[in-house]
PDB file of C-alpha atoms in Angstrom:
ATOM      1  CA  UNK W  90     -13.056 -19.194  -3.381  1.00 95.00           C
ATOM      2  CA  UNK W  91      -9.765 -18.659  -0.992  1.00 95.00           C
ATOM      3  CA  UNK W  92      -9.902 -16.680   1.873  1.00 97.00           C
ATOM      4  CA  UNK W  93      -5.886 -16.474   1.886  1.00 97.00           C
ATOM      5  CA  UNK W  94      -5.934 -15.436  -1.977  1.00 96.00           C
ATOM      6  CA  UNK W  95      -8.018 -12.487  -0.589  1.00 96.00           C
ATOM      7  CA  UNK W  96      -5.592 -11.745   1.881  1.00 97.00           C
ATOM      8  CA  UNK W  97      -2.655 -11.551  -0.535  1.00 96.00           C
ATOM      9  CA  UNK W  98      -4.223  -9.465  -3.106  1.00 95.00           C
ATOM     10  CA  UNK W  99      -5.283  -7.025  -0.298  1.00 95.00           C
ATOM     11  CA  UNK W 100      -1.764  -6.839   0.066  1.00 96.00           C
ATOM     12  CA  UNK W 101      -0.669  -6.636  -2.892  1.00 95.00           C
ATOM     13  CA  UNK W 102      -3.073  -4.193  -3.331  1.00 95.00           C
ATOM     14  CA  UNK W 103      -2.181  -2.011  -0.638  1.00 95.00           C
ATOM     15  CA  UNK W 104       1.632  -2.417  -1.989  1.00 95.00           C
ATOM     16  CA  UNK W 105       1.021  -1.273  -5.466  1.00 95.00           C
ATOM     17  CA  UNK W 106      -0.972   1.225  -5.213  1.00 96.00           C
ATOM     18  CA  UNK W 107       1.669   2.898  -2.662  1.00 95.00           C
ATOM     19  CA  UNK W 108       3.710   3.791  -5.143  1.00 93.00           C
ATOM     20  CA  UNK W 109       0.968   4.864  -8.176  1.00 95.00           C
ATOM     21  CA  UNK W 110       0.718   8.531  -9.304  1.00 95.00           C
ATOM     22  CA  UNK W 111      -3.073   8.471  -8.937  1.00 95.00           C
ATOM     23  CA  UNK W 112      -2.994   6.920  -5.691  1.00 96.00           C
ATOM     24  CA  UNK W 113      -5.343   9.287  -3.794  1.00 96.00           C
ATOM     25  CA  UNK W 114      -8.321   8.634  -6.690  1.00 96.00           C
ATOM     26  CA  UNK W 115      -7.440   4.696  -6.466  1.00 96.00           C
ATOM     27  CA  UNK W 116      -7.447   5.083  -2.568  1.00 96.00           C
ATOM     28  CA  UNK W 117     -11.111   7.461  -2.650  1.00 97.00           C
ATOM     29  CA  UNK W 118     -12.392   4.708  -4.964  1.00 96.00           C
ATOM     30  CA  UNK W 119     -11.401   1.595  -2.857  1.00 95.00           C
ATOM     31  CA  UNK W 120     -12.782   2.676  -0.114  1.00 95.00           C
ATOM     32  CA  UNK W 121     -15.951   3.904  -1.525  1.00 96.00           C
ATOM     33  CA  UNK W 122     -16.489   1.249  -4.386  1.00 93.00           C
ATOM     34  CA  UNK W 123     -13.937  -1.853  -3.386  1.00 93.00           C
ATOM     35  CA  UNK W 124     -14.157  -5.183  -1.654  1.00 93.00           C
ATOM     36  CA  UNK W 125     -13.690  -8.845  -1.841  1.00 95.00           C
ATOM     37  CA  UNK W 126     -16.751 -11.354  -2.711  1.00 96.00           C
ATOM     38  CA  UNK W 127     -15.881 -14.775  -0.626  1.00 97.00           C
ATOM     39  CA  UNK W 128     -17.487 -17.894  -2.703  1.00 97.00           C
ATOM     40  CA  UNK W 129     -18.230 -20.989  -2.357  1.00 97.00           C
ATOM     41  CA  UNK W 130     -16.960 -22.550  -5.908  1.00 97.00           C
ATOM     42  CA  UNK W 131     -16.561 -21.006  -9.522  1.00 96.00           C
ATOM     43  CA  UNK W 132     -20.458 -20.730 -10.425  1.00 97.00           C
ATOM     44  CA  UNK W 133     -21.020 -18.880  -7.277  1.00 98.00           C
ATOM     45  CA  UNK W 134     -18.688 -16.314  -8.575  1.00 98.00           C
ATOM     46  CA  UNK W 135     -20.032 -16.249 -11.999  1.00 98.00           C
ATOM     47  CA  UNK W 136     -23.954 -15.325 -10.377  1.00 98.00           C
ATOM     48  CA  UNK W 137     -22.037 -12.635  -8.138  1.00 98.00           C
ATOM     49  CA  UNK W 138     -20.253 -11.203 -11.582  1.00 97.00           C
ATOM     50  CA  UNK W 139     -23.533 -11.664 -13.893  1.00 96.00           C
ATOM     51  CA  UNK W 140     -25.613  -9.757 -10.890  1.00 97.00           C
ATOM     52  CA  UNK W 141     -23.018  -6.923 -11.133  1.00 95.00           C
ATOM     53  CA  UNK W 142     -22.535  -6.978 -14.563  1.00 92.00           C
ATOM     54  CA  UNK W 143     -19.068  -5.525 -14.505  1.00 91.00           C
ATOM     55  CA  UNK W 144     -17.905  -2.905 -17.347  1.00 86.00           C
ATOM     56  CA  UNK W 145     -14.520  -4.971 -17.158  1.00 90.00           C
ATOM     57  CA  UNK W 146     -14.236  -8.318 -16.231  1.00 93.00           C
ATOM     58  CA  UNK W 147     -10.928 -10.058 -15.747  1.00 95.00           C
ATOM     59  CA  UNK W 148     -11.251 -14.170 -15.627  1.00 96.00           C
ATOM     60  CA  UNK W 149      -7.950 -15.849 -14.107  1.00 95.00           C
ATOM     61  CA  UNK W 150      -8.752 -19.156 -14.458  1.00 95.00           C
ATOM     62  CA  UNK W 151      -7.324 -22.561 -16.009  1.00 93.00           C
ATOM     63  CA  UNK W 152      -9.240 -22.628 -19.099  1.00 95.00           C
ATOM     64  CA  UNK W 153     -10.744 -19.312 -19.409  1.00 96.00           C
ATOM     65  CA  UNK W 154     -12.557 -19.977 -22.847  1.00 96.00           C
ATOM     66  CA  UNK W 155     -14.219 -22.509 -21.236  1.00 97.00           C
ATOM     67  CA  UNK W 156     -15.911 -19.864 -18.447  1.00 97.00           C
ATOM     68  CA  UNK W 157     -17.579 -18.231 -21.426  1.00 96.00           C
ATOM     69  CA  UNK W 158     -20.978 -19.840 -21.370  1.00 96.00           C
ATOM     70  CA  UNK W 159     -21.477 -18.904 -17.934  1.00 97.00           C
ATOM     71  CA  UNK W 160     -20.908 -14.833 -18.057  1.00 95.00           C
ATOM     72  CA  UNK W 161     -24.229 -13.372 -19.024  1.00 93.00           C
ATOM     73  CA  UNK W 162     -23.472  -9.730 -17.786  1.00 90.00           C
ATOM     74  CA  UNK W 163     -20.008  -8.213 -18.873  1.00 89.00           C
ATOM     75  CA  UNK W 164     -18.792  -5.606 -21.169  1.00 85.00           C
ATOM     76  CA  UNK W 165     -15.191  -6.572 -21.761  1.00 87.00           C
ATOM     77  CA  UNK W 166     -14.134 -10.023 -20.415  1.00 92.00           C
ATOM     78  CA  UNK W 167     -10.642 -10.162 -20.325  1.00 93.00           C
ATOM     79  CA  UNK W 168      -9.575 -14.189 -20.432  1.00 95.00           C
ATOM     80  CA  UNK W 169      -6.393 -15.563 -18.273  1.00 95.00           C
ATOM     81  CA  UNK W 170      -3.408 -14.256 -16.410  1.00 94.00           C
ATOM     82  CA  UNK W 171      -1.792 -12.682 -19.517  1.00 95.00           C
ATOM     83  CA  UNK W 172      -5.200 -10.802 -21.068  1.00 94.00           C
ATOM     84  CA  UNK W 173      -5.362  -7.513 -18.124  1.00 93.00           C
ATOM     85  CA  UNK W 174      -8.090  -4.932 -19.082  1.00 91.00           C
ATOM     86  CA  UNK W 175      -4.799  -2.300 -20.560  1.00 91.00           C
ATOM     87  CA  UNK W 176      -5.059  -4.366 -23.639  1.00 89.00           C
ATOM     88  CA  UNK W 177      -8.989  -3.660 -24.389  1.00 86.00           C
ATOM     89  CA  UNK W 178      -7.752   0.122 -23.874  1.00 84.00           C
ATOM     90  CA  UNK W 179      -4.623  -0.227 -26.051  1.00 87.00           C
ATOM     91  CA  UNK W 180      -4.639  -2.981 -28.356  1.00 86.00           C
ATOM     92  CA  UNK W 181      -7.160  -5.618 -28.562  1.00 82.00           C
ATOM     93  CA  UNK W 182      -9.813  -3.350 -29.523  1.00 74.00           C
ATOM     94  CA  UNK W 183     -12.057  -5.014 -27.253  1.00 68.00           C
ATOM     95  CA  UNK W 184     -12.571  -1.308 -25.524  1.00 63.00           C
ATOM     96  CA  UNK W 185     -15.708  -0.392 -23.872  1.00 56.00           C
ATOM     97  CA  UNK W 186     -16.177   3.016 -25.029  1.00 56.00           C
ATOM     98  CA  UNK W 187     -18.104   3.546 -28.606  1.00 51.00           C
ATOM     99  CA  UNK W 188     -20.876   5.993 -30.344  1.00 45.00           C
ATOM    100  CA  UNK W 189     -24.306   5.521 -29.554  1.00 50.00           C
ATOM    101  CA  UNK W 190     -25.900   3.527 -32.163  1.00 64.00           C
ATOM    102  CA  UNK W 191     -28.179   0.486 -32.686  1.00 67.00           C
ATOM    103  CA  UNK W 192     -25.626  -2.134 -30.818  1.00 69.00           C
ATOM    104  CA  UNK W 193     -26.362   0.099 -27.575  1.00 69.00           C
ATOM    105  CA  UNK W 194     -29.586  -1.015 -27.713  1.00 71.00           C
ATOM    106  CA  UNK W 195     -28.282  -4.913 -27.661  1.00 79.00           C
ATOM    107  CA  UNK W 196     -26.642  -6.519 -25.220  1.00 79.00           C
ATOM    108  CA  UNK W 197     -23.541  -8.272 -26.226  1.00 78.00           C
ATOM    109  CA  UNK W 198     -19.486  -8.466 -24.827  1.00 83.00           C
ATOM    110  CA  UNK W 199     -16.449  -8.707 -25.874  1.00 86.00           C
ATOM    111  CA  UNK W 200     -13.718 -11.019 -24.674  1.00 88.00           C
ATOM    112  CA  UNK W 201      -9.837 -10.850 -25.148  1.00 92.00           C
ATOM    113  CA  UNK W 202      -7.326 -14.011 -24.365  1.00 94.00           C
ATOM    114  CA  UNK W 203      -3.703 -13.640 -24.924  1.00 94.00           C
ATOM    115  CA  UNK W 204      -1.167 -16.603 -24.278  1.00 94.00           C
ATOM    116  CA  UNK W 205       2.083 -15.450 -22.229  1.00 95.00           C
ATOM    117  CA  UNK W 206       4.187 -15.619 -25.217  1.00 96.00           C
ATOM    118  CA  UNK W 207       1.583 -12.782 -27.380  1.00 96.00           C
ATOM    119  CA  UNK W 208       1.523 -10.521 -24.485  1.00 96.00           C
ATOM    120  CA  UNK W 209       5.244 -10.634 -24.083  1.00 96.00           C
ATOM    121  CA  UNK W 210       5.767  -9.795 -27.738  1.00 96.00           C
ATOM    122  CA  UNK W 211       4.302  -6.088 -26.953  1.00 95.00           C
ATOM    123  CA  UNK W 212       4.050  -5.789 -23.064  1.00 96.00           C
ATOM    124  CA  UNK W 213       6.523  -2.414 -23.143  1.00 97.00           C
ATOM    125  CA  UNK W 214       4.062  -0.793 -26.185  1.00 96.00           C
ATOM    126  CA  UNK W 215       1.044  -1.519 -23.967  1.00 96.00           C
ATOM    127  CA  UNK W 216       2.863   0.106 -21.072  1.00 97.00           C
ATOM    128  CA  UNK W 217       3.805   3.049 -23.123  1.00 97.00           C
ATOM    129  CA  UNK W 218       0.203   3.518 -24.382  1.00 96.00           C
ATOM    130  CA  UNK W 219      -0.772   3.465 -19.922  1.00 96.00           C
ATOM    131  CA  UNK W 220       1.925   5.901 -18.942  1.00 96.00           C
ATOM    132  CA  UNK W 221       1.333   8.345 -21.749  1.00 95.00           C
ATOM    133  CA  UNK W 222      -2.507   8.670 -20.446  1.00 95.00           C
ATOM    134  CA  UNK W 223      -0.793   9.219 -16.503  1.00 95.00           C
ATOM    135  CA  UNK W 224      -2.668   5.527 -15.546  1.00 95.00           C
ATOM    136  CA  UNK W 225       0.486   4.108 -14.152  1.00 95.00           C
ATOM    137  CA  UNK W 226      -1.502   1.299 -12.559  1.00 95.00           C
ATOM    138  CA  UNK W 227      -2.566   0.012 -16.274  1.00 96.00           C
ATOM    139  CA  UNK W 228       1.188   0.077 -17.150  1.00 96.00           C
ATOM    140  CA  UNK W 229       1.613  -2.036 -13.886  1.00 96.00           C
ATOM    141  CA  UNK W 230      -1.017  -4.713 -14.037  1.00 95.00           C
ATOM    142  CA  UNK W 231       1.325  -5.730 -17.503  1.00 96.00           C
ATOM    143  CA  UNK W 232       4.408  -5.380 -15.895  1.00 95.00           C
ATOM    144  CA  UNK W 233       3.592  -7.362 -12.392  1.00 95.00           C
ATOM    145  CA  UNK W 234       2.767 -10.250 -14.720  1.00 95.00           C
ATOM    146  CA  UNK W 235       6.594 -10.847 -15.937  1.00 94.00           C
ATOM    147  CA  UNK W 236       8.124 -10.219 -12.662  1.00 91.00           C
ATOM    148  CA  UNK W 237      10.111 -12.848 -11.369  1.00 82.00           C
ATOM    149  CA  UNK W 238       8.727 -14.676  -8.310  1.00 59.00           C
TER     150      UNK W 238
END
């Protein structure tokens, strides 16, 4: 819903994945797959996510529980600033990938929401898991989060 908020996490963007080991992937897939949705409020962006339907959805909102009624369309949902999409890989077991059975047939998500204080308690195993499998940028959407400003 903020034009500037675009603009910074272009930049950010742009900043992290300067340094990533995969960079020329991440760049190929920006540039063929990425972009910024501009909307009007909160539901807006919830009928631009359920129209996708997104493999991964991360919700940075206050009150992410509360934005669960309105995603239809999602695989994982990954709730609030400290719940990034590494954890349904790594830990939370909230992972996208399983055997072909009866539940592929249904269509259901999944949803992770860690506090600050949980993710903090095993940020560096989560990073460890990332940078084992060469996906530095996983490692970094933990680390970014307990940066100092």
């Amino acid at each position: 819903t903020s034009k500037e908020l675009v603009e910074k996490v272009n930049v950010e963007l742009k900043r992290q994945v300067a340094y990533l080991s995969r960079k020329e992937i991440i760049e190929e897939s920006l540039k063929n797959y990425g972009g910024a949705i501009l909307v009007k409020d909160l539901k807006e962006a919830f009928d631009v996510s359920n129209y996708l339907a997104p493999e991964h959805l991360e919700v940075l909102v206050e009150n992410p529980v509360n934005t669960l009624p309105s995603i239809k369309n999602a695989g994982s949902i990954f709730l609030g600033e400290y719940s990034p999409e590494p954890l349904g890989d790594y830990m939370s077991g909230t992972n996208h990938v399983s055997a072909l059975g009866v539940y592929d047939f249904v269509k259901y998500s999944s949803y992770s929401y860690y506090p600050k204080e949980v993710l903090e308690t095993f940020k560096d195993d989560v990073q460890t898991f990332a940078k084992s499998e060469g996906l530095d940028a996983h490692a970094n959407s933990i680390a970014v989060r307990f940066e100092e400003e």
